Amino acid sequence: AQRVTQPEKLLSVFKGAPVELKCNYSYSGSPELFWYVQYSRQRLQLLLRHISRESIKGFTADLNKGETSFHLKKPFAQEEDSAMYYCALSLGGPGKLIFGQGTTLQVKP
Amino acid sequence: GAVVSQHPSRVICKSGTSVKIECRSLDFQATTMFWYRQFPKQSLMLMATSNEGSKATYEQGVEKDKFLINHASLTLSTLTVTSAHPEDSSFYICSARVPLGDTIQYFGAGTRLSVL
């Protein structure tokens, strides 16, 4: 069955520290993975997708098919990065998204 | 970027009444929209896929007679919670896909439904 797992509900770091938000997936097809972010009182928005292979707001994520992972990383966290982060897997066809449980990132000053 | 408007943002209703939530794509045409439900401190659960001009596709365990979805135009999908009960109280979120094959979804701001 398709599944996305984000093992950490809360990740708390100090400003300037490196961040890694973990995401593992289970899918028999060719995966298309996304990271979505939800800042306080705002709607869910796309942060990045694996096929773009780009860095957004200093965040990067590499798809590792061998480990079935798509971890989100940033070398130096900023306070404005504090938000809820969701890893999502797009299934084929109509493009349904399966979301992980979400990780709250808290960046302390 | 693509903008999705969801209305109302919050609704309180009495048990047994029906509530309609609208989802509009403001600057693009969306052949496919999605409806999610989010419980407090939990993830988004896909309820159904809404296809313009055809019947919605519901996820397993979602009652289609309880959650009526209509996608009458390329810019509007509606979710009607019929005969609402307190257990239907939740945060409902819609999203829309830009056509031409892109799989990115753009999300509405959500609707907080409280059933008394």
PDB file of C-alpha atoms in Angstrom:
ATOM      1  CA  ALA A   1       0.000   0.000   0.000  1.00  0.00           C
ATOM      2  CA  GLN A   2       1.073   3.556  -0.588  1.00  0.00           C
ATOM      3  CA  ARG A   3       2.264   5.297   2.486  1.00  0.00           C
ATOM      4  CA  VAL A   4       4.271   8.342   3.546  1.00  0.00           C
ATOM      5  CA  THR A   5       5.926   8.375   6.943  1.00  0.00           C
ATOM      6  CA  GLN A   6       7.314  11.372   8.750  1.00  0.00           C
ATOM      7  CA  PRO A   7       8.657   9.953  12.000  1.00  0.00           C
ATOM      8  CA  GLU A   8       9.045  13.233  13.887  1.00  0.00           C
ATOM      9  CA  LYS A   9       5.993  15.213  14.990  1.00  0.00           C
ATOM     10  CA  LEU A  10       8.155  18.035  16.290  1.00  0.00           C
ATOM     11  CA  LEU A  11      11.666  19.127  15.474  1.00  0.00           C
ATOM     12  CA  SER A  12      13.093  21.924  17.536  1.00  0.00           C
ATOM     13  CA  VAL A  13      16.418  23.544  16.643  1.00  0.00           C
ATOM     14  CA  PHE A  14      18.252  26.765  17.313  1.00  0.00           C
ATOM     15  CA  LYS A  15      18.685  29.426  14.673  1.00  0.00           C
ATOM     16  CA  GLY A  16      21.695  28.680  12.509  1.00  0.00           C
ATOM     17  CA  ALA A  17      21.638  24.948  13.201  1.00  0.00           C
ATOM     18  CA  PRO A  18      21.242  22.402  10.392  1.00  0.00           C
ATOM     19  CA  VAL A  19      17.819  20.901   9.837  1.00  0.00           C
ATOM     20  CA  GLU A  20      16.751  17.567   8.440  1.00  0.00           C
ATOM     21  CA  LEU A  21      13.099  16.610   8.261  1.00  0.00           C
ATOM     22  CA  LYS A  22      12.732  12.942   7.507  1.00  0.00           C
ATOM     23  CA  CYS A  23      10.326  11.410   5.012  1.00  0.00           C
ATOM     24  CA  ASN A  24      10.064   7.806   3.912  1.00  0.00           C
ATOM     25  CA  TYR A  25       7.610   6.447   1.390  1.00  0.00           C
ATOM     26  CA  SER A  26       6.184   3.165   0.263  1.00  0.00           C
ATOM     27  CA  TYR A  27       5.046   2.942  -3.357  1.00  0.00           C
ATOM     28  CA  SER A  28       5.446   0.262  -5.988  1.00  0.00           C
ATOM     29  CA  GLY A  29       5.299   2.688  -8.903  1.00  0.00           C
ATOM     30  CA  SER A  30       7.604   5.482  -9.956  1.00  0.00           C
ATOM     31  CA  PRO A  31       7.340   8.022  -7.136  1.00  0.00           C
ATOM     32  CA  GLU A  32       6.796  11.720  -7.496  1.00  0.00           C
ATOM     33  CA  LEU A  33       7.435  13.450  -4.197  1.00  0.00           C
ATOM     34  CA  PHE A  34       6.757  16.890  -2.821  1.00  0.00           C
ATOM     35  CA  TRP A  35       7.330  18.918   0.283  1.00  0.00           C
ATOM     36  CA  TYR A  36       4.506  21.257   1.218  1.00  0.00           C
ATOM     37  CA  VAL A  37       4.752  23.855   3.986  1.00  0.00           C
ATOM     38  CA  GLN A  38       2.109  25.531   6.097  1.00  0.00           C
ATOM     39  CA  TYR A  39       3.121  28.685   7.937  1.00  0.00           C
ATOM     40  CA  SER A  40       1.050  29.860  10.860  1.00  0.00           C
ATOM     41  CA  ARG A  41      -2.444  30.930   9.771  1.00  0.00           C
ATOM     42  CA  GLN A  42      -1.622  30.396   6.107  1.00  0.00           C
ATOM     43  CA  ARG A  43      -2.658  27.850   3.549  1.00  0.00           C
ATOM     44  CA  LEU A  44      -0.628  24.863   2.490  1.00  0.00           C
ATOM     45  CA  GLN A  45       1.850  25.767  -0.237  1.00  0.00           C
ATOM     46  CA  LEU A  46       4.360  23.918  -2.314  1.00  0.00           C
ATOM     47  CA  LEU A  47       7.934  24.163  -1.095  1.00  0.00           C
ATOM     48  CA  LEU A  48       9.661  21.898  -3.582  1.00  0.00           C
ATOM     49  CA  ARG A  49       9.282  18.794  -5.701  1.00  0.00           C
ATOM     50  CA  HIS A  50      11.875  16.170  -6.439  1.00  0.00           C
ATOM     51  CA  ILE A  51      11.775  16.458 -10.214  1.00  0.00           C
ATOM     52  CA  SER A  52      12.768  20.138 -10.019  1.00  0.00           C
ATOM     53  CA  ARG A  53      15.972  19.378  -8.159  1.00  0.00           C
ATOM     54  CA  GLU A  54      16.138  22.989  -7.027  1.00  0.00           C
ATOM     55  CA  SER A  55      16.733  24.765  -3.757  1.00  0.00           C
ATOM     56  CA  ILE A  56      13.877  26.845  -2.369  1.00  0.00           C
ATOM     57  CA  LYS A  57      14.462  29.147   0.613  1.00  0.00           C
ATOM     58  CA  GLY A  58      17.683  27.247   1.193  1.00  0.00           C
ATOM     59  CA  PHE A  59      15.913  23.890   1.436  1.00  0.00           C
ATOM     60  CA  THR A  60      16.855  20.892  -0.660  1.00  0.00           C
ATOM     61  CA  ALA A  61      15.538  17.351  -0.858  1.00  0.00           C
ATOM     62  CA  ASP A  62      16.985  14.408  -2.711  1.00  0.00           C
ATOM     63  CA  LEU A  63      15.019  11.364  -3.697  1.00  0.00           C
ATOM     64  CA  ASN A  64      16.800   8.200  -2.611  1.00  0.00           C
ATOM     65  CA  LYS A  65      15.015   5.286  -4.217  1.00  0.00           C
ATOM     66  CA  GLY A  66      17.215   2.722  -2.519  1.00  0.00           C
ATOM     67  CA  GLU A  67      16.242   3.976   0.917  1.00  0.00           C
ATOM     68  CA  THR A  68      12.779   5.123  -0.252  1.00  0.00           C
ATOM     69  CA  SER A  69      13.430   8.477   1.346  1.00  0.00           C
ATOM     70  CA  PHE A  70      12.969  12.138   0.494  1.00  0.00           C
ATOM     71  CA  HIS A  71      14.429  13.995   3.440  1.00  0.00           C
ATOM     72  CA  LEU A  72      14.253  17.799   3.546  1.00  0.00           C
ATOM     73  CA  LYS A  73      17.435  19.597   4.519  1.00  0.00           C
ATOM     74  CA  LYS A  74      18.650  23.084   5.225  1.00  0.00           C
ATOM     75  CA  PRO A  75      22.169  23.857   6.423  1.00  0.00           C
ATOM     76  CA  PHE A  76      21.288  26.888   8.561  1.00  0.00           C
ATOM     77  CA  ALA A  77      17.776  27.218   9.969  1.00  0.00           C
ATOM     78  CA  GLN A  78      16.117  30.623  10.256  1.00  0.00           C
ATOM     79  CA  GLU A  79      13.327  31.637  12.625  1.00  0.00           C
ATOM     80  CA  GLU A  80      11.036  32.249   9.666  1.00  0.00           C
ATOM     81  CA  ASP A  81      11.357  28.564   8.754  1.00  0.00           C
ATOM     82  CA  SER A  82       9.153  27.678  11.718  1.00  0.00           C
ATOM     83  CA  ALA A  83       6.118  25.962  10.212  1.00  0.00           C
ATOM     84  CA  MET A  84       4.436  22.635   9.624  1.00  0.00           C
ATOM     85  CA  TYR A  85       6.063  20.595   6.868  1.00  0.00           C
ATOM     86  CA  TYR A  86       4.298  17.827   4.982  1.00  0.00           C
ATOM     87  CA  CYS A  87       5.902  15.287   2.715  1.00  0.00           C
ATOM     88  CA  ALA A  88       3.547  14.087  -0.020  1.00  0.00           C
ATOM     89  CA  LEU A  89       3.555  11.344  -2.615  1.00  0.00           C
ATOM     90  CA  SER A  90       1.710  11.808  -5.892  1.00  0.00           C
ATOM     91  CA  LEU A  91       0.100   8.742  -7.337  1.00  0.00           C
ATOM     92  CA  GLY A  92      -0.317   8.382 -11.054  1.00  0.00           C
ATOM     93  CA  GLY A  93      -3.418   9.224 -13.048  1.00  0.00           C
ATOM     94  CA  PRO A  94      -5.368  12.121 -11.543  1.00  0.00           C
ATOM     95  CA  GLY A  95      -2.440  12.985  -9.307  1.00  0.00           C
ATOM     96  CA  LYS A  96      -3.833  12.153  -5.885  1.00  0.00           C
ATOM     97  CA  LEU A  97      -1.567  13.145  -3.028  1.00  0.00           C
ATOM     98  CA  ILE A  98      -0.837  10.958  -0.046  1.00  0.00           C
ATOM     99  CA  PHE A  99       0.406  13.072   2.832  1.00  0.00           C
ATOM    100  CA  GLY A 100       2.671  12.186   5.689  1.00  0.00           C
ATOM    101  CA  GLN A 101       1.656  13.059   9.225  1.00  0.00           C
ATOM    102  CA  GLY A 102       3.540  16.319   9.150  1.00  0.00           C
ATOM    103  CA  THR A 103       6.473  17.639  11.162  1.00  0.00           C
ATOM    104  CA  THR A 104       6.365  20.889  13.065  1.00  0.00           C
ATOM    105  CA  LEU A 105       9.664  22.690  12.761  1.00  0.00           C
ATOM    106  CA  GLN A 106      10.364  25.098  15.567  1.00  0.00           C
ATOM    107  CA  VAL A 107      13.408  27.338  15.145  1.00  0.00           C
ATOM    108  CA  LYS A 108      14.370  29.023  18.367  1.00  0.00           C
ATOM    109  CA  PRO A 109      16.284  32.315  18.495  1.00  0.00           C
TER     110      PRO A 109
ATOM    111  CA  GLY B   1       0.988  31.709  -9.077  1.00  0.00           C
ATOM    112  CA  ALA B   2      -2.299  29.844  -9.185  1.00  0.00           C
ATOM    113  CA  VAL B   3      -4.842  30.928  -6.599  1.00  0.00           C
ATOM    114  CA  VAL B   4      -7.569  28.809  -5.067  1.00  0.00           C
ATOM    115  CA  SER B   5     -10.332  30.468  -3.108  1.00  0.00           C
ATOM    116  CA  GLN B   6     -12.386  28.557  -0.568  1.00  0.00           C
ATOM    117  CA  HIS B   7     -15.575  29.853   1.009  1.00  0.00           C
ATOM    118  CA  PRO B   8     -16.684  30.121   3.733  1.00  0.00           C
ATOM    119  CA  SER B   9     -13.626  30.090   5.959  1.00  0.00           C
ATOM    120  CA  ARG B  10     -15.709  29.144   8.951  1.00  0.00           C
ATOM    121  CA  VAL B  11     -19.229  27.861   9.406  1.00  0.00           C
ATOM    122  CA  ILE B  12     -21.234  26.858  12.440  1.00  0.00           C
ATOM    123  CA  CYS B  13     -24.431  24.932  11.901  1.00  0.00           C
ATOM    124  CA  LYS B  14     -27.012  22.933  13.780  1.00  0.00           C
ATOM    125  CA  SER B  15     -27.073  19.171  13.707  1.00  0.00           C
ATOM    126  CA  GLY B  16     -29.217  17.871  10.854  1.00  0.00           C
ATOM    127  CA  THR B  17     -28.662  20.803   8.510  1.00  0.00           C
ATOM    128  CA  SER B  18     -26.623  20.792   5.309  1.00  0.00           C
ATOM    129  CA  VAL B  19     -23.612  22.953   4.602  1.00  0.00           C
ATOM    130  CA  LYS B  20     -22.090  23.842   1.249  1.00  0.00           C
ATOM    131  CA  ILE B  21     -18.430  24.714   0.812  1.00  0.00           C
ATOM    132  CA  GLU B  22     -17.177  26.291  -2.391  1.00  0.00           C
ATOM    133  CA  CYS B  23     -13.773  25.929  -3.988  1.00  0.00           C
ATOM    134  CA  ARG B  24     -12.844  28.198  -6.872  1.00  0.00           C
ATOM    135  CA  SER B  25      -9.767  28.413  -9.032  1.00  0.00           C
ATOM    136  CA  LEU B  26      -9.380  32.151  -9.612  1.00  0.00           C
ATOM    137  CA  ASP B  27      -6.854  32.479 -12.386  1.00  0.00           C
ATOM    138  CA  PHE B  28      -6.799  29.086 -14.040  1.00  0.00           C
ATOM    139  CA  GLN B  29      -9.118  26.318 -15.140  1.00  0.00           C
ATOM    140  CA  ALA B  30      -9.056  23.208 -13.020  1.00  0.00           C
ATOM    141  CA  THR B  31     -10.321  20.012 -14.538  1.00  0.00           C
ATOM    142  CA  THR B  32      -9.446  18.210 -11.323  1.00  0.00           C
ATOM    143  CA  MET B  33      -9.983  19.375  -7.769  1.00  0.00           C
ATOM    144  CA  PHE B  34      -9.492  17.489  -4.550  1.00  0.00           C
ATOM    145  CA  TRP B  35     -11.226  17.586  -1.184  1.00  0.00           C
ATOM    146  CA  TYR B  36      -9.369  16.809   2.026  1.00  0.00           C
ATOM    147  CA  ARG B  37     -10.317  16.566   5.648  1.00  0.00           C
ATOM    148  CA  GLN B  38      -7.932  17.432   8.439  1.00  0.00           C
ATOM    149  CA  PHE B  39      -8.490  16.482  12.053  1.00  0.00           C
ATOM    150  CA  PRO B  40      -6.781  18.507  14.794  1.00  0.00           C
ATOM    151  CA  LYS B  41      -3.029  17.991  14.825  1.00  0.00           C
ATOM    152  CA  GLN B  42      -3.310  15.353  12.120  1.00  0.00           C
ATOM    153  CA  SER B  43      -2.481  15.120   8.479  1.00  0.00           C
ATOM    154  CA  LEU B  44      -4.678  15.766   5.473  1.00  0.00           C
ATOM    155  CA  MET B  45      -6.833  12.853   4.433  1.00  0.00           C
ATOM    156  CA  LEU B  46      -8.039  12.772   0.858  1.00  0.00           C
ATOM    157  CA  MET B  47     -11.807  12.437   0.705  1.00  0.00           C
ATOM    158  CA  ALA B  48     -12.500  12.600  -3.003  1.00  0.00           C
ATOM    159  CA  THR B  49     -11.284  13.646  -6.403  1.00  0.00           C
ATOM    160  CA  SER B  50     -13.618  16.034  -8.183  1.00  0.00           C
ATOM    161  CA  ASN B  51     -13.675  15.907 -11.969  1.00  0.00           C
ATOM    162  CA  GLU B  52     -15.298  18.612 -14.065  1.00  0.00           C
ATOM    163  CA  GLY B  53     -18.369  17.318 -15.826  1.00  0.00           C
ATOM    164  CA  SER B  54     -18.340  13.874 -14.264  1.00  0.00           C
ATOM    165  CA  LYS B  55     -18.943  12.127 -10.977  1.00  0.00           C
ATOM    166  CA  ALA B  56     -16.470  12.503  -8.170  1.00  0.00           C
ATOM    167  CA  THR B  57     -14.247   9.622  -7.165  1.00  0.00           C
ATOM    168  CA  TYR B  58     -14.478   8.941  -3.449  1.00  0.00           C
ATOM    169  CA  GLU B  59     -11.820   7.366  -1.276  1.00  0.00           C
ATOM    170  CA  GLN B  60     -12.588   4.199   0.594  1.00  0.00           C
ATOM    171  CA  GLY B  61     -14.649   4.809   3.675  1.00  0.00           C
ATOM    172  CA  VAL B  62     -15.998   8.196   2.576  1.00  0.00           C
ATOM    173  CA  GLU B  63     -19.782   8.256   2.302  1.00  0.00           C
ATOM    174  CA  LYS B  64     -20.723   9.729  -1.046  1.00  0.00           C
ATOM    175  CA  ASP B  65     -24.280  10.424   0.078  1.00  0.00           C
ATOM    176  CA  LYS B  66     -22.998  12.312   3.083  1.00  0.00           C
ATOM    177  CA  PHE B  67     -20.391  14.356   1.245  1.00  0.00           C
ATOM    178  CA  LEU B  68     -21.872  15.476  -2.065  1.00  0.00           C
ATOM    179  CA  ILE B  69     -19.402  16.869  -4.560  1.00  0.00           C
ATOM    180  CA  ASN B  70     -20.319  18.827  -7.649  1.00  0.00           C
ATOM    181  CA  HIS B  71     -17.813  20.125 -10.197  1.00  0.00           C
ATOM    182  CA  ALA B  72     -20.081  21.936 -12.586  1.00  0.00           C
ATOM    183  CA  SER B  73     -17.534  24.234 -14.184  1.00  0.00           C
ATOM    184  CA  LEU B  74     -13.815  24.410 -14.783  1.00  0.00           C
ATOM    185  CA  THR B  75     -13.403  26.877 -11.932  1.00  0.00           C
ATOM    186  CA  LEU B  76     -15.819  25.682  -9.268  1.00  0.00           C
ATOM    187  CA  SER B  77     -16.228  22.578  -7.157  1.00  0.00           C
ATOM    188  CA  THR B  78     -18.589  22.361  -4.201  1.00  0.00           C
ATOM    189  CA  LEU B  79     -18.696  20.026  -1.227  1.00  0.00           C
ATOM    190  CA  THR B  80     -22.019  19.688   0.558  1.00  0.00           C
ATOM    191  CA  VAL B  81     -22.052  18.046   3.946  1.00  0.00           C
ATOM    192  CA  THR B  82     -25.585  16.701   4.200  1.00  0.00           C
ATOM    193  CA  SER B  83     -27.442  16.201   7.465  1.00  0.00           C
ATOM    194  CA  ALA B  84     -24.389  17.265   9.391  1.00  0.00           C
ATOM    195  CA  HIS B  85     -23.639  15.758  12.789  1.00  0.00           C
ATOM    196  CA  PRO B  86     -21.118  16.802  15.423  1.00  0.00           C
ATOM    197  CA  GLU B  87     -18.703  14.109  14.226  1.00  0.00           C
ATOM    198  CA  ASP B  88     -18.541  15.898  10.873  1.00  0.00           C
ATOM    199  CA  SER B  89     -16.930  18.865  12.591  1.00  0.00           C
ATOM    200  CA  SER B  90     -13.521  19.244  11.023  1.00  0.00           C
ATOM    201  CA  PHE B  91     -11.290  21.343   8.801  1.00  0.00           C
ATOM    202  CA  TYR B  92     -12.054  20.797   5.120  1.00  0.00           C
ATOM    203  CA  ILE B  93      -9.509  21.811   2.504  1.00  0.00           C
ATOM    204  CA  CYS B  94      -9.779  21.840  -1.256  1.00  0.00           C
ATOM    205  CA  SER B  95      -7.037  21.909  -3.846  1.00  0.00           C
ATOM    206  CA  ALA B  96      -6.867  22.224  -7.592  1.00  0.00           C
ATOM    207  CA  ARG B  97      -4.512  20.991 -10.225  1.00  0.00           C
ATOM    208  CA  VAL B  98      -3.310  23.133 -13.062  1.00  0.00           C
ATOM    209  CA  PRO B  99      -4.125  21.263 -16.260  1.00  0.00           C
ATOM    210  CA  LEU B 100      -1.699  20.156 -18.945  1.00  0.00           C
ATOM    211  CA  GLY B 101      -0.355  17.310 -16.925  1.00  0.00           C
ATOM    212  CA  ASP B 102       1.314  19.111 -14.034  1.00  0.00           C
ATOM    213  CA  THR B 103       0.774  17.338 -10.740  1.00  0.00           C
ATOM    214  CA  ILE B 104       1.280  20.335  -8.451  1.00  0.00           C
ATOM    215  CA  GLN B 105      -1.779  21.057  -6.333  1.00  0.00           C
ATOM    216  CA  TYR B 106      -2.727  24.543  -5.153  1.00  0.00           C
ATOM    217  CA  PHE B 107      -4.632  24.687  -1.916  1.00  0.00           C
ATOM    218  CA  GLY B 108      -7.488  26.713  -0.575  1.00  0.00           C
ATOM    219  CA  ALA B 109      -7.283  28.241   2.874  1.00  0.00           C
ATOM    220  CA  GLY B 110      -9.705  25.688   4.301  1.00  0.00           C
ATOM    221  CA  THR B 111     -13.114  25.751   5.957  1.00  0.00           C
ATOM    222  CA  ARG B 112     -13.613  25.140   9.657  1.00  0.00           C
ATOM    223  CA  LEU B 113     -16.954  23.368  10.116  1.00  0.00           C
ATOM    224  CA  SER B 114     -18.461  23.181  13.585  1.00  0.00           C
ATOM    225  CA  VAL B 115     -21.689  21.234  13.987  1.00  0.00           C
ATOM    226  CA  LEU B 116     -23.586  21.899  17.206  1.00  0.00           C
TER     227      LEU B 116
END
